[in-house]
Coordinates of C-alpha atoms in Angstrom, one line a residue:
X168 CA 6.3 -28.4 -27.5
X169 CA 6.4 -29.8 -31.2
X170 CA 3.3 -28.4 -32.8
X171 CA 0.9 -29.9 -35.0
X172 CA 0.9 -27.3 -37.6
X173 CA 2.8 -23.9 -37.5
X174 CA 1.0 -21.7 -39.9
X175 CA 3.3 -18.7 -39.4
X176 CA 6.7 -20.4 -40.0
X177 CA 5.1 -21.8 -43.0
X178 CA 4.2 -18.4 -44.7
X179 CA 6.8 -16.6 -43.2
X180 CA 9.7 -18.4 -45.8
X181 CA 7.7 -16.7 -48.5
X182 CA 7.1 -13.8 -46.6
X183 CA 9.1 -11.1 -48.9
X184 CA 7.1 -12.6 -51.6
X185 CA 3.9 -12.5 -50.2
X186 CA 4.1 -9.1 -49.2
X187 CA 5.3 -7.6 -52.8
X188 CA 2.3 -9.4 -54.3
X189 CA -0.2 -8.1 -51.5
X190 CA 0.9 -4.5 -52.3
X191 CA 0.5 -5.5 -55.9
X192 CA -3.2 -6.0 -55.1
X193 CA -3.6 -2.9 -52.9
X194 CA -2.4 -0.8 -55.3
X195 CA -3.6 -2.4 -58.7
X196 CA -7.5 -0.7 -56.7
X197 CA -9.0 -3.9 -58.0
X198 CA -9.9 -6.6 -55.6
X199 CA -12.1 -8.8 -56.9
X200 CA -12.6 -10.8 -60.4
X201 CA -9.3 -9.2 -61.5
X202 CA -5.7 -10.2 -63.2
X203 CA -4.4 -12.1 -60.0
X204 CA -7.7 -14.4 -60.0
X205 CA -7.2 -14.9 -63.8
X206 CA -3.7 -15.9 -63.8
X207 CA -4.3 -17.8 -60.8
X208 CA -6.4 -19.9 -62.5
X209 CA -4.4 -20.5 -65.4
X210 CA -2.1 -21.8 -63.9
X211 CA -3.8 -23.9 -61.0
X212 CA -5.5 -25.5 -64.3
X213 CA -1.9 -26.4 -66.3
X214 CA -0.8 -27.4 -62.9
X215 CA -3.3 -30.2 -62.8
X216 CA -3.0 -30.5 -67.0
X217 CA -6.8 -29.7 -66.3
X218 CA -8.4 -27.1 -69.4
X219 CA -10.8 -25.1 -67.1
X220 CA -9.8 -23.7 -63.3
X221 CA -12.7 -21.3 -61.6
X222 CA -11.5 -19.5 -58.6
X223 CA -14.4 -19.8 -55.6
X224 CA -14.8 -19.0 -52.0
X225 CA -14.1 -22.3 -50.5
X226 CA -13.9 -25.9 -50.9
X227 CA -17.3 -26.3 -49.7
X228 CA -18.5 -23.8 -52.4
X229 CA -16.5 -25.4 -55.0
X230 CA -18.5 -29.3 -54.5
X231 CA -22.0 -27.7 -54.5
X232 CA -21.6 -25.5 -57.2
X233 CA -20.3 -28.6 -59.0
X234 CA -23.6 -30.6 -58.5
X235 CA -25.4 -27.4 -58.3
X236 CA -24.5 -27.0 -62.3
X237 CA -25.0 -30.5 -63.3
X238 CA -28.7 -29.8 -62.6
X239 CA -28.4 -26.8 -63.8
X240 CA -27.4 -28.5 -67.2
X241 CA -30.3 -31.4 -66.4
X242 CA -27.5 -34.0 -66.0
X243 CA -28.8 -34.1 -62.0
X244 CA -32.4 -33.1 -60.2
X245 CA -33.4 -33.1 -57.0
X246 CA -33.7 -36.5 -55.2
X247 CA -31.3 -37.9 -57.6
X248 CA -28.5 -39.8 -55.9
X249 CA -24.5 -39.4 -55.5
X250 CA -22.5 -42.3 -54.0
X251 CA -20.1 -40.9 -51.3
X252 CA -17.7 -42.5 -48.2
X253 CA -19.0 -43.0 -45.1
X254 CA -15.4 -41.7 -43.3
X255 CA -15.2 -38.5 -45.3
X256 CA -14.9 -35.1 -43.7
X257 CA -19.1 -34.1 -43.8
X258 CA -18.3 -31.3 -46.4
X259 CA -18.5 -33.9 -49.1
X260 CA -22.0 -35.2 -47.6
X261 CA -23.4 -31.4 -47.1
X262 CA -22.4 -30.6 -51.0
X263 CA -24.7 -33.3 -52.0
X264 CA -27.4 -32.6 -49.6
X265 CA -27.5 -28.7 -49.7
X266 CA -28.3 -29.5 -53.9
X267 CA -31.1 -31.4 -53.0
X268 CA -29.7 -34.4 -53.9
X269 CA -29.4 -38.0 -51.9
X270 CA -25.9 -39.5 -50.7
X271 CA -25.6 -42.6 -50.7
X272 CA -22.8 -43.6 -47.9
X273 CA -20.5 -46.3 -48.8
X274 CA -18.2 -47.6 -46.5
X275 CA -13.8 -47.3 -46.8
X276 CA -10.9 -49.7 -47.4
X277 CA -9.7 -50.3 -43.6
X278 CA -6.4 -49.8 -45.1
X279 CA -6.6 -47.1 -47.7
X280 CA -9.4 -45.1 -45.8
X281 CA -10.7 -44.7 -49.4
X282 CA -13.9 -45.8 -50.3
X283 CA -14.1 -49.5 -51.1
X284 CA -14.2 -49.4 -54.5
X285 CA -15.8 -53.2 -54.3
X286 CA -18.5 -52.1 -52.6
X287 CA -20.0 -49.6 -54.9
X288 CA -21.6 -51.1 -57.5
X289 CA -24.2 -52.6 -54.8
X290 CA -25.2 -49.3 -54.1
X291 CA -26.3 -48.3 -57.7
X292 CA -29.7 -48.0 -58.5
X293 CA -31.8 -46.4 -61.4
X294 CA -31.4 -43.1 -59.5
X295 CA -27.5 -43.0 -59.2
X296 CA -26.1 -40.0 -61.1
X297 CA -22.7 -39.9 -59.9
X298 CA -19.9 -41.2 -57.6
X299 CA -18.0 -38.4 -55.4
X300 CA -14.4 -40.1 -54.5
X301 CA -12.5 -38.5 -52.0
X302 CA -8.7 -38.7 -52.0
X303 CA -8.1 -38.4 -47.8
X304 CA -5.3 -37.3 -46.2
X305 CA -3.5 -36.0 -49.3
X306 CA -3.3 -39.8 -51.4
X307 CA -5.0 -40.1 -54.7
X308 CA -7.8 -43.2 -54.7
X309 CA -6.9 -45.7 -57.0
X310 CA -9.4 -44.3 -60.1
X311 CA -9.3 -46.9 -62.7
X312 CA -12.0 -49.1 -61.4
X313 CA -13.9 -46.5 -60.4
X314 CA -13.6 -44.9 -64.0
X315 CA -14.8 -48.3 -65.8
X316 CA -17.9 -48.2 -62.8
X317 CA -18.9 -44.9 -64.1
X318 CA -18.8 -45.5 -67.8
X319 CA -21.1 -48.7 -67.5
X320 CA -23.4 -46.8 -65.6
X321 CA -23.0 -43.5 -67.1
X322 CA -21.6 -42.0 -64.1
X323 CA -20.3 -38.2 -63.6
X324 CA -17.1 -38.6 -61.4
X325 CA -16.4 -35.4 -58.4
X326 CA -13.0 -35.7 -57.1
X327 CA -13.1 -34.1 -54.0
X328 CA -9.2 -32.8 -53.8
X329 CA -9.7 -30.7 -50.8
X330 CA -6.6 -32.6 -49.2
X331 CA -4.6 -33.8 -52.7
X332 CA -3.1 -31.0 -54.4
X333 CA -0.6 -32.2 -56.3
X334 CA -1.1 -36.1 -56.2
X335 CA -0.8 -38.4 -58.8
X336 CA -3.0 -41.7 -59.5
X337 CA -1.8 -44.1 -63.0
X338 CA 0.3 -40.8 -64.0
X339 CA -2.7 -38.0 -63.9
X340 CA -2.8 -35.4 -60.9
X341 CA -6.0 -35.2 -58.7
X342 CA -8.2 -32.6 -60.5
X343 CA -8.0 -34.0 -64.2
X344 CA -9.4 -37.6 -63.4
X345 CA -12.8 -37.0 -62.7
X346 CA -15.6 -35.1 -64.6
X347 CA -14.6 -31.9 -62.2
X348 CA -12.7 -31.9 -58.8
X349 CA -13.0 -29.4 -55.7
X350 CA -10.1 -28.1 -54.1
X351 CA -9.6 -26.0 -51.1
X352 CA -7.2 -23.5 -49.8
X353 CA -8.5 -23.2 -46.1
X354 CA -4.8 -22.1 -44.8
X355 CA -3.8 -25.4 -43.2
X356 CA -3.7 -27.4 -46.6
X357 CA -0.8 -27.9 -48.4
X358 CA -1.5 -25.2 -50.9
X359 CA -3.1 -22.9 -48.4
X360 CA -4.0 -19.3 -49.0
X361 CA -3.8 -16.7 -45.9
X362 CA -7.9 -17.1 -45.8
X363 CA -10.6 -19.0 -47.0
X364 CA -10.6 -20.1 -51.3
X365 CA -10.9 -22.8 -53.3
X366 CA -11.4 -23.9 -57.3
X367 CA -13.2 -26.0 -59.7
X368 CA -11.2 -27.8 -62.3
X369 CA -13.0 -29.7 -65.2
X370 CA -12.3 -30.7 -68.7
X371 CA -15.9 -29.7 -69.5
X372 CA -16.3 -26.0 -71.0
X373 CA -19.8 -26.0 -70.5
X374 CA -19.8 -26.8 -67.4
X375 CA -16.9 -24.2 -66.6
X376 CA -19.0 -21.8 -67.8
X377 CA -22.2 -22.8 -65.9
X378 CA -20.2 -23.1 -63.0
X379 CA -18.4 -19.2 -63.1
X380 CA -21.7 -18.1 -63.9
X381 CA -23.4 -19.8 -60.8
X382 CA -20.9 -18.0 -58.4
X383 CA -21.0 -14.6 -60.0
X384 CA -24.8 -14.0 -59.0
X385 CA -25.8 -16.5 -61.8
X386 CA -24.5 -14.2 -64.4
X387 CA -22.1 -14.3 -67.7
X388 CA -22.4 -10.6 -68.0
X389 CA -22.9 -7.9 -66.0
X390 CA -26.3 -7.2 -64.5
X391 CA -27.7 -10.1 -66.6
X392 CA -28.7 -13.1 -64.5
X393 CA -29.5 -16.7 -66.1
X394 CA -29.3 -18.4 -63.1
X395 CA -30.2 -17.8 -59.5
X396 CA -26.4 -18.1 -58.2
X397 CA -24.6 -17.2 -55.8
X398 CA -21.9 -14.9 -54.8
X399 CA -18.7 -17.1 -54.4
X400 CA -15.5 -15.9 -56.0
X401 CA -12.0 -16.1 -54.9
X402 CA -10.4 -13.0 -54.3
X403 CA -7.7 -11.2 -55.7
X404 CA -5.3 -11.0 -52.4
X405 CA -6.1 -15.0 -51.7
X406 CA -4.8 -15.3 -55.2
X407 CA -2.2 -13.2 -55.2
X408 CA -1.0 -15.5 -52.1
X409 CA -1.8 -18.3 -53.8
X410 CA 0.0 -17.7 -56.8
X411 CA 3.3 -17.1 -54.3
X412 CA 2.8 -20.7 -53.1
X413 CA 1.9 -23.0 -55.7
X414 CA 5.8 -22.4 -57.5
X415 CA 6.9 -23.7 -54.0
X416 CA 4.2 -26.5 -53.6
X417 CA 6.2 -29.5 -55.2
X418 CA 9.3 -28.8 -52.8
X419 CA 7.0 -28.7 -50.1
X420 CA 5.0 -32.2 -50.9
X421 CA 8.9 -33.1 -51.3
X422 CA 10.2 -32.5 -47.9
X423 CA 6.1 -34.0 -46.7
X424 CA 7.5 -37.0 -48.4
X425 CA 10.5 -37.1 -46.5
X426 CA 9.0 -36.8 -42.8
X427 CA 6.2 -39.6 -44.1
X428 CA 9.2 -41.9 -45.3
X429 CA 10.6 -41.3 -42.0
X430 CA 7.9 -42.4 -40.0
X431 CA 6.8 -44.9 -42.0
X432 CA 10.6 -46.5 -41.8
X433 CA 11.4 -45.8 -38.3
X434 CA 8.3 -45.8 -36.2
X435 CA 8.5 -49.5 -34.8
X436 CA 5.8 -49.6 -32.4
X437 CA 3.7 -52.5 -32.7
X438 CA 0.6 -50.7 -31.0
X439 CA 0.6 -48.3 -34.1
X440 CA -1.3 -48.7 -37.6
X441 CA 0.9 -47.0 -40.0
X442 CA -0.8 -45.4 -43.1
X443 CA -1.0 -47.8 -46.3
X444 CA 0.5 -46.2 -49.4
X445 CA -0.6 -47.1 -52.4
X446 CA 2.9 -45.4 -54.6
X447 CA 5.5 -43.3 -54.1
X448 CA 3.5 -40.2 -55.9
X449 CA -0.1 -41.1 -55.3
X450 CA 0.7 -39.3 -51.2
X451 CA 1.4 -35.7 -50.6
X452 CA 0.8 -36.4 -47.2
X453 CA -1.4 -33.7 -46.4
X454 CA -1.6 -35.5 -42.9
X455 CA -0.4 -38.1 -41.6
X456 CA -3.2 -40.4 -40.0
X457 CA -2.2 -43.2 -37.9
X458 CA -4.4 -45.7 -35.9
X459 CA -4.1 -46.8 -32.8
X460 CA -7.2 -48.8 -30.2
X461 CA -6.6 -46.5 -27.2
X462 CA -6.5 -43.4 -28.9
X463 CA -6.9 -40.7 -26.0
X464 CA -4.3 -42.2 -23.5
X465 CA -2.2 -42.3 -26.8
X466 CA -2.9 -38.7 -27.6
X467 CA -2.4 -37.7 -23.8
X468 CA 1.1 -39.5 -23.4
X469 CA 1.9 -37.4 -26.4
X470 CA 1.3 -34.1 -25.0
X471 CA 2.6 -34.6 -21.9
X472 CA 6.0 -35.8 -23.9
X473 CA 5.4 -31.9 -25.8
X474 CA 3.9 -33.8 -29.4
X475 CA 0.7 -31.8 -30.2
X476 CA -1.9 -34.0 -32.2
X477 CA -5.1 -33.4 -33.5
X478 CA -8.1 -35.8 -34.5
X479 CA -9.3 -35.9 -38.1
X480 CA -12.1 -36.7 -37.6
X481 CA -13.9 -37.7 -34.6
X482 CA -17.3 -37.9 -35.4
X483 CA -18.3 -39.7 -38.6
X484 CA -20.8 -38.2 -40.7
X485 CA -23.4 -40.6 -39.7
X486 CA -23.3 -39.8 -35.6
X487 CA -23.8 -35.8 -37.0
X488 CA -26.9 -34.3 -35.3
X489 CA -26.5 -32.4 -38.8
X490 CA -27.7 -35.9 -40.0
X491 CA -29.8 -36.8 -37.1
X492 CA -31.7 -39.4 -39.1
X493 CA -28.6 -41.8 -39.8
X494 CA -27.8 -41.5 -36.3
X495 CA -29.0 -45.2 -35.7
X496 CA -27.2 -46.6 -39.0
X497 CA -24.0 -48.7 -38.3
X498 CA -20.9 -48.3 -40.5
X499 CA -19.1 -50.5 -38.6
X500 CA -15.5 -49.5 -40.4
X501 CA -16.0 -46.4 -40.4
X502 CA -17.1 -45.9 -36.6
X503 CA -13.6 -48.2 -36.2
X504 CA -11.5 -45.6 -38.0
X505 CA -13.2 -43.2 -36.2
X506 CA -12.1 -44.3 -33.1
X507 CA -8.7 -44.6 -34.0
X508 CA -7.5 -42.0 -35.9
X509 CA -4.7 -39.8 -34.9
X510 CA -2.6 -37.1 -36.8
X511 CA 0.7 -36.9 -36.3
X512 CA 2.7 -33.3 -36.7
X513 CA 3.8 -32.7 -40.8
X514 CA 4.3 -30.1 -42.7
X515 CA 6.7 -28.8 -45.3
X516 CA 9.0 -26.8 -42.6
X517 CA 8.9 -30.0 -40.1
X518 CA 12.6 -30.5 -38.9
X519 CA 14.1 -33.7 -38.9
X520 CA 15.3 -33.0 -35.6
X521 CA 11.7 -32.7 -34.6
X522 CA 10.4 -35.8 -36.7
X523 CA 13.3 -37.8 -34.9
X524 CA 11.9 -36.6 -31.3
X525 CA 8.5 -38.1 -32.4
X526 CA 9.1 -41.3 -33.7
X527 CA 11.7 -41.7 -30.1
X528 CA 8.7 -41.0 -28.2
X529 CA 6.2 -42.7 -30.3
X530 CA 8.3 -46.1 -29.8
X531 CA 8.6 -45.8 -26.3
X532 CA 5.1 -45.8 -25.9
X533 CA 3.7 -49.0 -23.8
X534 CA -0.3 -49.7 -23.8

């Protein structure tokens, strides 16, 4: 069986290194809010030329605290609204919700999967404060139309990055585009800790600030609170690990790049939609998402021919029970992507040998 995603082989090429820098931790006797966190994030923050990098929990933790400190800074308020896609994973929906605020769905690009940047501007009333952009499946939306959007409305710009590190749009990486960006490090990402984790990055000191505050308990200094935060910090071992992996992230995105050029050049099945892409560096390929109308037999044929698959996703955020009263709403795109989606197996340790199999057995499928 080819696998989807084989977590172990991936960290166990950096295992030496991973396991020096773990003992580093456990014998430093300081685990949280220490010298691996800080160095972690200075150099998560010059890898994105970003000035300001706050380690969090998650990537979940890192969105809401985002909008959580805009209205902590009066820039947002409750009932306030943040345009969004319709096709993103719900985390991006529940980061706006869980603050209170509105989100205002907007459906994708068919091709892209990105949201359709011409379809925006109808959604932007008097009580638009900001436009979340996604960059799915690891490629960087195409931001300059979206930047000139949110300076004639006097827009704050999230990146959601959860699935980009490392991609480029017009030159600039993902995480120093936007006002601030979320990343995660859930393990299966392409910078993945061994655990949960994630970071902020912004050009904005003051929000920086507001933002390390807010997940520290709402504090700036010990056992004085300013806000009513929260505890979400990333820890010293996740950074340790993290700090392992991101000197070894571009060769990974590099060999990503060469499994995606593969498929995209070799897979000649006319009953598969292959991904769109917009450059050569705006991709890291964090999956690779192909569409196809009969998805399950698809999937099915796979297996039985030993190609693991997964679904991302299968449910948009509008058929949620989570979000029970949009369940009637039609997004008509993105129910069709949907549908269709399937991943195929990636990863930086993917043989060619394997990639090969796939794309044999992916061509001798018949509908």
């Amino acid at each position: 069986m080819i696998p989807f995603l084989n977590l172990k082989a991936v960290n166990e090429q950096y295992q030496t290194e991973l396991k020096i820098a773990c003992a580093k931790v456990i014998d430093s006797g300081w685990y949280v809010q220490g010298n691996e966190c800080n160095e972690f994030e200075k150099e998560f923050s010059a890898y994105c030329s970003a000035k300001y990098a706050i380690g969090v929990a998650n990537g979940l933790d890192a969105l809401i605290l985002i909008i959580r400190a805009y209205k902590e800074l009066s820039v947002f308020k409750d009932n306030d609204e943040i345009i969004v896609p319709s096709n993103t994973y719900i985390a991006s929906i529940l980061a706006i919700s869980q603050n209170n605020l509105i989100p205002i769905l907007v459906e994708p690009n068919i091709n892209t999967y990105h949201i359709d940047i011409e379809k925006i501007e109808n959604k932007i009333t008097s009580r638009t404060k900001a436009i979340m952009v996604v960059h799915l499946y690891g490629q960087a939306v195409e931001m300059t139309k979206i930047l000139e959007l949110s300076k004639k409305y006097n827009l704050k710009v999230i990146e959601d990055s959860a699935q980009a590190h490392g991609a480029y749009d017009n030159k600039k990486r993902v995480g120093n585009i936007g006002d601030a960006s979320g990343f995660s490090f859930y393990p299966g990402k392409n910078l993945g800790a061994l655990g949960d984790g994630g970071i902020v990055t912004t050009n904005d000191e003051e929000l920086a600030n507001t933002i390390r505050a807010l997940g520290n308990y709402g504090s700036h200094k010990k056992y004085e609170n300013v806000y009513q935060g929260v505890n979400s910090r990333l820890d010293e071992i996740q950074a340790a690990m993290l700090r392992v992996k991101l000197k070894h992230l571009d060769h990974e995105i590099e060999h990503r790049r060469k499994i995606a050029n593969f498929y995209l050049n070799n897979i000649k099945n006319t009953d598969i939609i292959l991904p769109t892409l917009n450059n050569e560096t705006s991709h890291v390929w964090h999956l690779f998402v192909i569409r196809t109308a009969n998805r399950e037999k698809f999937q099915s044929y796979l297996l039985k021919n030993g190609v693991q698959t997964l679904i991302h996703y299968p449910i948009p955020p509008h058929k949620q029970n989570a979000y029970k009263e949009w369940n009637k709403l039609q997004y008509i795109i993105s129910e069709q992507i949907h549908a269709e989606v399937l991943s195929l197996p990636i990863s930086g340790i993917q043989s060619i040998e394997h990639t090969h199999q796939i794309v044999e057995i992916i061509n001798k499928y018949k509908k």
